Each structure stands twice: as C-alpha cells, then as structure tokens.
mmCIF file with all atom_site columns, C-alpha atoms in Angstrom:
data_model
loop_
_atom_site.group_PDB
_atom_site.id
_atom_site.type_symbol
_atom_site.label_atom_id
_atom_site.label_alt_id
_atom_site.label_comp_id
_atom_site.label_asym_id
_atom_site.label_entity_id
_atom_site.label_seq_id
_atom_site.pdbx_PDB_ins_code
_atom_site.Cartn_x
_atom_site.Cartn_y
_atom_site.Cartn_z
_atom_site.occupancy
_atom_site.B_iso_or_equiv
_atom_site.pdbx_formal_charge
_atom_site.auth_seq_id
_atom_site.auth_comp_id
_atom_site.auth_asym_id
_atom_site.auth_atom_id
_atom_site.pdbx_PDB_model_num
ATOM 1   C CA . UNK A 1 1   ? 19.106  -13.823 -7.402  1.00 0.00 ? 27  UNK A CA 1
ATOM 2   C CA . UNK A 1 2   ? 18.636  -17.401 -8.604  1.00 0.00 ? 28  UNK A CA 1
ATOM 3   C CA . UNK A 1 3   ? 20.968  -18.753 -5.922  1.00 0.00 ? 29  UNK A CA 1
ATOM 4   C CA . UNK A 1 4   ? 19.215  -19.558 -2.665  1.00 0.00 ? 30  UNK A CA 1
ATOM 5   C CA . UNK A 1 5   ? 22.250  -21.150 -1.009  1.00 0.00 ? 31  UNK A CA 1
ATOM 6   C CA . UNK A 1 6   ? 22.542  -18.191 1.398   1.00 0.00 ? 32  UNK A CA 1
ATOM 7   C CA . UNK A 1 7   ? 18.828  -18.171 2.278   1.00 0.00 ? 33  UNK A CA 1
ATOM 8   C CA . UNK A 1 8   ? 17.856  -19.858 5.543   1.00 0.00 ? 34  UNK A CA 1
ATOM 9   C CA . UNK A 1 9   ? 14.531  -20.705 7.157   1.00 0.00 ? 35  UNK A CA 1
ATOM 10  C CA . UNK A 1 10  ? 13.389  -17.608 9.050   1.00 0.00 ? 36  UNK A CA 1
ATOM 11  C CA . UNK A 1 11  ? 14.973  -15.144 6.601   1.00 0.00 ? 37  UNK A CA 1
ATOM 12  C CA . UNK A 1 12  ? 12.730  -12.553 5.006   1.00 0.00 ? 38  UNK A CA 1
ATOM 13  C CA . UNK A 1 13  ? 13.046  -12.456 1.210   1.00 0.00 ? 39  UNK A CA 1
ATOM 14  C CA . UNK A 1 14  ? 11.759  -10.227 -1.579  1.00 0.00 ? 40  UNK A CA 1
ATOM 15  C CA . UNK A 1 15  ? 10.523  -12.018 -4.695  1.00 0.00 ? 41  UNK A CA 1
ATOM 16  C CA . UNK A 1 16  ? 8.526   -11.449 -7.858  1.00 0.00 ? 42  UNK A CA 1
ATOM 17  C CA . UNK A 1 17  ? 5.040   -12.898 -8.152  1.00 0.00 ? 43  UNK A CA 1
ATOM 18  C CA . UNK A 1 18  ? 2.550   -11.981 -10.900 1.00 0.00 ? 44  UNK A CA 1
ATOM 19  C CA . UNK A 1 19  ? 4.329   -8.700  -11.602 1.00 0.00 ? 45  UNK A CA 1
ATOM 20  C CA . UNK A 1 20  ? 4.445   -7.639  -7.939  1.00 0.00 ? 46  UNK A CA 1
ATOM 21  C CA . UNK A 1 21  ? 7.286   -7.575  -5.454  1.00 0.00 ? 47  UNK A CA 1
ATOM 22  C CA . UNK A 1 22  ? 6.319   -9.605  -2.399  1.00 0.00 ? 48  UNK A CA 1
ATOM 23  C CA . UNK A 1 23  ? 8.158   -9.717  0.921   1.00 0.00 ? 49  UNK A CA 1
ATOM 24  C CA . UNK A 1 24  ? 7.574   -12.808 3.058   1.00 0.00 ? 50  UNK A CA 1
ATOM 25  C CA . UNK A 1 25  ? 9.375   -15.021 5.544   1.00 0.00 ? 51  UNK A CA 1
ATOM 26  C CA . UNK A 1 26  ? 10.968  -18.311 4.412   1.00 0.00 ? 52  UNK A CA 1
ATOM 27  C CA . UNK A 1 27  ? 9.302   -21.248 6.189   1.00 0.00 ? 53  UNK A CA 1
ATOM 28  C CA . UNK A 1 28  ? 11.076  -24.107 4.388   1.00 0.00 ? 54  UNK A CA 1
ATOM 29  C CA . UNK A 1 29  ? 13.577  -24.747 1.604   1.00 0.00 ? 55  UNK A CA 1
ATOM 30  C CA . UNK A 1 30  ? 13.623  -27.551 -0.969  1.00 0.00 ? 56  UNK A CA 1
ATOM 31  C CA . UNK A 1 31  ? 17.226  -27.723 -2.248  1.00 0.00 ? 57  UNK A CA 1
ATOM 32  C CA . UNK A 1 32  ? 16.444  -30.544 -4.683  1.00 0.00 ? 58  UNK A CA 1
ATOM 33  C CA . UNK A 1 33  ? 13.776  -28.504 -6.480  1.00 0.00 ? 59  UNK A CA 1
ATOM 34  C CA . UNK A 1 34  ? 15.637  -25.187 -5.924  1.00 0.00 ? 60  UNK A CA 1
ATOM 35  C CA . UNK A 1 35  ? 12.543  -23.632 -4.340  1.00 0.00 ? 61  UNK A CA 1
ATOM 36  C CA . UNK A 1 36  ? 11.650  -21.882 -1.117  1.00 0.00 ? 62  UNK A CA 1
ATOM 37  C CA . UNK A 1 37  ? 8.334   -21.805 0.667   1.00 0.00 ? 63  UNK A CA 1
ATOM 38  C CA . UNK A 1 38  ? 7.361   -18.414 2.006   1.00 0.00 ? 64  UNK A CA 1
ATOM 39  C CA . UNK A 1 39  ? 4.509   -17.212 4.160   1.00 0.00 ? 65  UNK A CA 1
ATOM 40  C CA . UNK A 1 40  ? 3.443   -13.754 5.174   1.00 0.00 ? 66  UNK A CA 1
ATOM 41  C CA . UNK A 1 41  ? 3.341   -13.280 8.935   1.00 0.00 ? 67  UNK A CA 1
ATOM 42  C CA . UNK A 1 42  ? -0.462  -12.921 8.824   1.00 0.00 ? 68  UNK A CA 1
ATOM 43  C CA . UNK A 1 43  ? -1.124  -15.435 6.013   1.00 0.00 ? 69  UNK A CA 1
ATOM 44  C CA . UNK A 1 44  ? -2.443  -18.935 6.609   1.00 0.00 ? 70  UNK A CA 1
ATOM 45  C CA . UNK A 1 45  ? -0.788  -20.783 3.743   1.00 0.00 ? 71  UNK A CA 1
ATOM 46  C CA . UNK A 1 46  ? 2.751   -20.910 2.379   1.00 0.00 ? 72  UNK A CA 1
ATOM 47  C CA . UNK A 1 47  ? 3.640   -20.198 -1.267  1.00 0.00 ? 73  UNK A CA 1
ATOM 48  C CA . UNK A 1 48  ? 6.166   -22.152 -3.313  1.00 0.00 ? 74  UNK A CA 1
ATOM 49  C CA . UNK A 1 49  ? 8.656   -19.805 -4.979  1.00 0.00 ? 75  UNK A CA 1
ATOM 50  C CA . UNK A 1 50  ? 11.358  -20.849 -7.442  1.00 0.00 ? 76  UNK A CA 1
ATOM 51  C CA . UNK A 1 51  ? 14.858  -19.535 -6.803  1.00 0.00 ? 77  UNK A CA 1
ATOM 52  C CA . UNK A 1 52  ? 14.855  -17.394 -9.962  1.00 0.00 ? 78  UNK A CA 1
ATOM 53  C CA . UNK A 1 53  ? 11.893  -15.387 -8.589  1.00 0.00 ? 79  UNK A CA 1
ATOM 54  C CA . UNK A 1 54  ? 13.847  -14.392 -5.457  1.00 0.00 ? 80  UNK A CA 1
ATOM 55  C CA . UNK A 1 55  ? 15.508  -10.945 -5.557  1.00 0.00 ? 81  UNK A CA 1
ATOM 56  C CA . UNK A 1 56  ? 17.320  -11.389 -2.255  1.00 0.00 ? 82  UNK A CA 1
ATOM 57  C CA . UNK A 1 57  ? 17.115  -11.219 1.529   1.00 0.00 ? 83  UNK A CA 1
ATOM 58  C CA . UNK A 1 58  ? 15.563  -8.242  3.280   1.00 0.00 ? 84  UNK A CA 1
ATOM 59  C CA . UNK A 1 59  ? 18.104  -6.749  5.677   1.00 0.00 ? 85  UNK A CA 1
ATOM 60  C CA . UNK A 1 60  ? 16.292  -3.642  6.952   1.00 0.00 ? 86  UNK A CA 1
ATOM 61  C CA . UNK A 1 61  ? 12.808  -2.242  7.330   1.00 0.00 ? 87  UNK A CA 1
ATOM 62  C CA . UNK A 1 62  ? 11.134  1.042   8.204   1.00 0.00 ? 88  UNK A CA 1
ATOM 63  C CA . UNK A 1 63  ? 8.720   0.630   11.086  1.00 0.00 ? 89  UNK A CA 1
ATOM 64  C CA . UNK A 1 64  ? 7.469   4.188   10.567  1.00 0.00 ? 90  UNK A CA 1
ATOM 65  C CA . UNK A 1 65  ? 6.183   3.415   7.095   1.00 0.00 ? 91  UNK A CA 1
ATOM 66  C CA . UNK A 1 66  ? 4.675   0.175   8.367   1.00 0.00 ? 92  UNK A CA 1
ATOM 67  C CA . UNK A 1 67  ? 2.773   2.120   11.027  1.00 0.00 ? 93  UNK A CA 1
ATOM 68  C CA . UNK A 1 68  ? 1.130   4.332   8.390   1.00 0.00 ? 94  UNK A CA 1
ATOM 69  C CA . UNK A 1 69  ? 0.398   1.371   6.115   1.00 0.00 ? 95  UNK A CA 1
ATOM 70  C CA . UNK A 1 70  ? -1.263  -0.356  9.069   1.00 0.00 ? 96  UNK A CA 1
ATOM 71  C CA . UNK A 1 71  ? -3.380  2.736   9.704   1.00 0.00 ? 97  UNK A CA 1
ATOM 72  C CA . UNK A 1 72  ? -4.379  2.875   6.046   1.00 0.00 ? 98  UNK A CA 1
ATOM 73  C CA . UNK A 1 73  ? -5.621  -0.731  6.242   1.00 0.00 ? 99  UNK A CA 1
ATOM 74  C CA . UNK A 1 74  ? -7.835  -0.010  9.260   1.00 0.00 ? 100 UNK A CA 1
ATOM 75  C CA . UNK A 1 75  ? -11.396 0.596   8.023   1.00 0.00 ? 101 UNK A CA 1
ATOM 76  C CA . UNK A 1 76  ? -12.332 2.773   10.989  1.00 0.00 ? 102 UNK A CA 1
ATOM 77  C CA . UNK A 1 77  ? -9.313  5.033   10.428  1.00 0.00 ? 103 UNK A CA 1
ATOM 78  C CA . UNK A 1 78  ? -10.095 5.249   6.705   1.00 0.00 ? 104 UNK A CA 1
ATOM 79  C CA . UNK A 1 79  ? -13.751 6.076   7.418   1.00 0.00 ? 105 UNK A CA 1
ATOM 80  C CA . UNK A 1 80  ? -12.651 8.815   9.819   1.00 0.00 ? 106 UNK A CA 1
ATOM 81  C CA . UNK A 1 81  ? -10.209 10.222  7.263   1.00 0.00 ? 107 UNK A CA 1
ATOM 82  C CA . UNK A 1 82  ? -12.926 10.244  4.595   1.00 0.00 ? 108 UNK A CA 1
ATOM 83  C CA . UNK A 1 83  ? -15.342 12.028  6.943   1.00 0.00 ? 109 UNK A CA 1
ATOM 84  C CA . UNK A 1 84  ? -12.660 14.592  7.751   1.00 0.00 ? 110 UNK A CA 1
ATOM 85  C CA . UNK A 1 85  ? -12.081 15.201  4.031   1.00 0.00 ? 111 UNK A CA 1
ATOM 86  C CA . UNK A 1 86  ? -15.818 15.661  3.412   1.00 0.00 ? 112 UNK A CA 1
ATOM 87  C CA . UNK A 1 87  ? -16.042 18.135  6.304   1.00 0.00 ? 113 UNK A CA 1
ATOM 88  C CA . UNK A 1 88  ? -13.044 20.129  5.047   1.00 0.00 ? 114 UNK A CA 1
ATOM 89  C CA . UNK A 1 89  ? -14.490 20.248  1.515   1.00 0.00 ? 115 UNK A CA 1
ATOM 90  C CA . UNK A 1 90  ? -17.931 21.295  2.807   1.00 0.00 ? 116 UNK A CA 1
ATOM 91  C CA . UNK A 1 91  ? -16.453 24.067  4.963   1.00 0.00 ? 117 UNK A CA 1
ATOM 92  C CA . UNK A 1 92  ? -14.315 25.277  2.063   1.00 0.00 ? 118 UNK A CA 1
ATOM 93  C CA . UNK A 1 93  ? -17.324 25.366  -0.247  1.00 0.00 ? 119 UNK A CA 1
ATOM 94  C CA . UNK A 1 94  ? -19.323 27.300  2.366   1.00 0.00 ? 120 UNK A CA 1
ATOM 95  C CA . UNK A 1 95  ? -16.500 29.868  2.599   1.00 0.00 ? 121 UNK A CA 1
ATOM 96  C CA . UNK A 1 96  ? -16.431 30.253  -1.183  1.00 0.00 ? 122 UNK A CA 1
ATOM 97  C CA . UNK A 1 97  ? -20.202 30.773  -1.386  1.00 0.00 ? 123 UNK A CA 1
ATOM 98  C CA . UNK A 1 98  ? -20.111 33.238  1.532   1.00 0.00 ? 124 UNK A CA 1
ATOM 99  C CA . UNK A 1 99  ? -17.287 35.198  -0.143  1.00 0.00 ? 125 UNK A CA 1
ATOM 100 C CA . UNK A 1 100 ? -19.120 35.303  -3.488  1.00 0.00 ? 126 UNK A CA 1
ATOM 101 C CA . UNK A 1 101 ? -22.300 36.547  -1.813  1.00 0.00 ? 127 UNK A CA 1
ATOM 102 C CA . UNK A 1 102 ? -20.320 39.247  0.006   1.00 0.00 ? 128 UNK A CA 1
ATOM 103 C CA . UNK A 1 103 ? -19.004 40.427  -3.384  1.00 0.00 ? 129 UNK A CA 1
ATOM 104 C CA . UNK A 1 104 ? -22.573 40.653  -4.655  1.00 0.00 ? 130 UNK A CA 1
ATOM 105 C CA . UNK A 1 105 ? -22.289 37.658  -6.924  1.00 0.00 ? 131 UNK A CA 1
ATOM 106 C CA . UNK A 1 106 ? -24.994 35.705  -5.143  1.00 0.00 ? 132 UNK A CA 1
ATOM 107 C CA . UNK A 1 107 ? -22.812 32.620  -5.173  1.00 0.00 ? 133 UNK A CA 1
ATOM 108 C CA . UNK A 1 108 ? -23.087 32.253  -8.961  1.00 0.00 ? 134 UNK A CA 1
ATOM 109 C CA . UNK A 1 109 ? -19.930 32.599  -11.030 1.00 0.00 ? 135 UNK A CA 1
ATOM 110 C CA . UNK A 1 110 ? -20.558 34.408  -14.324 1.00 0.00 ? 136 UNK A CA 1
ATOM 111 C CA . UNK A 1 111 ? -17.702 34.780  -16.824 1.00 0.00 ? 137 UNK A CA 1
ATOM 112 C CA . UNK A 1 112 ? -16.918 38.443  -17.540 1.00 0.00 ? 138 UNK A CA 1
ATOM 113 C CA . UNK A 1 113 ? -17.071 38.050  -21.338 1.00 0.00 ? 139 UNK A CA 1
ATOM 114 C CA . UNK A 1 114 ? -20.535 36.450  -21.401 1.00 0.00 ? 140 UNK A CA 1
ATOM 115 C CA . UNK A 1 115 ? -23.608 38.316  -22.594 1.00 0.00 ? 141 UNK A CA 1
ATOM 116 C CA . UNK A 1 116 ? -26.188 39.359  -20.016 1.00 0.00 ? 142 UNK A CA 1
#
C-alpha cells in the first residue's frame, strides 16, 4: 500500500511483519514519520508499522472461521479432541485385531510370499 492517507484510527489493517501477515487495529497514526501504530484487540502493547508494510484496510471478516480458530486455541477443547482421536484409533485397532483373529491370522500379518 505505502499510502496511509486513507487509514484512520480504529481501522483494521493487514500488514507484513517478519514474513507473516498480521491483522490489527490502528490505535494512532504518525503522519510525519509515515507510520501507524497497531494493536491486536487482546494485546497489551502497540506495534509501530511503516506505511510500506501495510497491505490495506480489512473490510470484511468471517466470524465462522474465527469461532473455529478460537476453539482451536482453547487447551481444554484441544485436549478433548486429542482424547477423542486416541479413542477412535484404539477402537479401530481393536476392530482390526478382532477381524484378523476371526480370519485365523491371530492378529499377526504375514506377507504371502514369505517363507514359513
């Protein structure tokens, strides 16, 4: 973008920082230095961003995606999801072993071309 003349305090902007795209709210603008100060809604400190780092203003968001991102950040939800995955894997493995035993394989997989 480079031109921050259309950016106002309170706007949400996307900018490049250390190879990442960051989206934060503008909390102040320094026209003399051609910089904006941004702060994430849950951050404590503002960051100084030069105008050439700014891609532009954010004009729309998806609250649905934000809901799932918020869930993914919750440690309790992640722990529950991991437990669910472990349970599904364990039940699947038990079904495989049960099926192999029913076939007479005893749960051990032996390649057909191997010597006995």
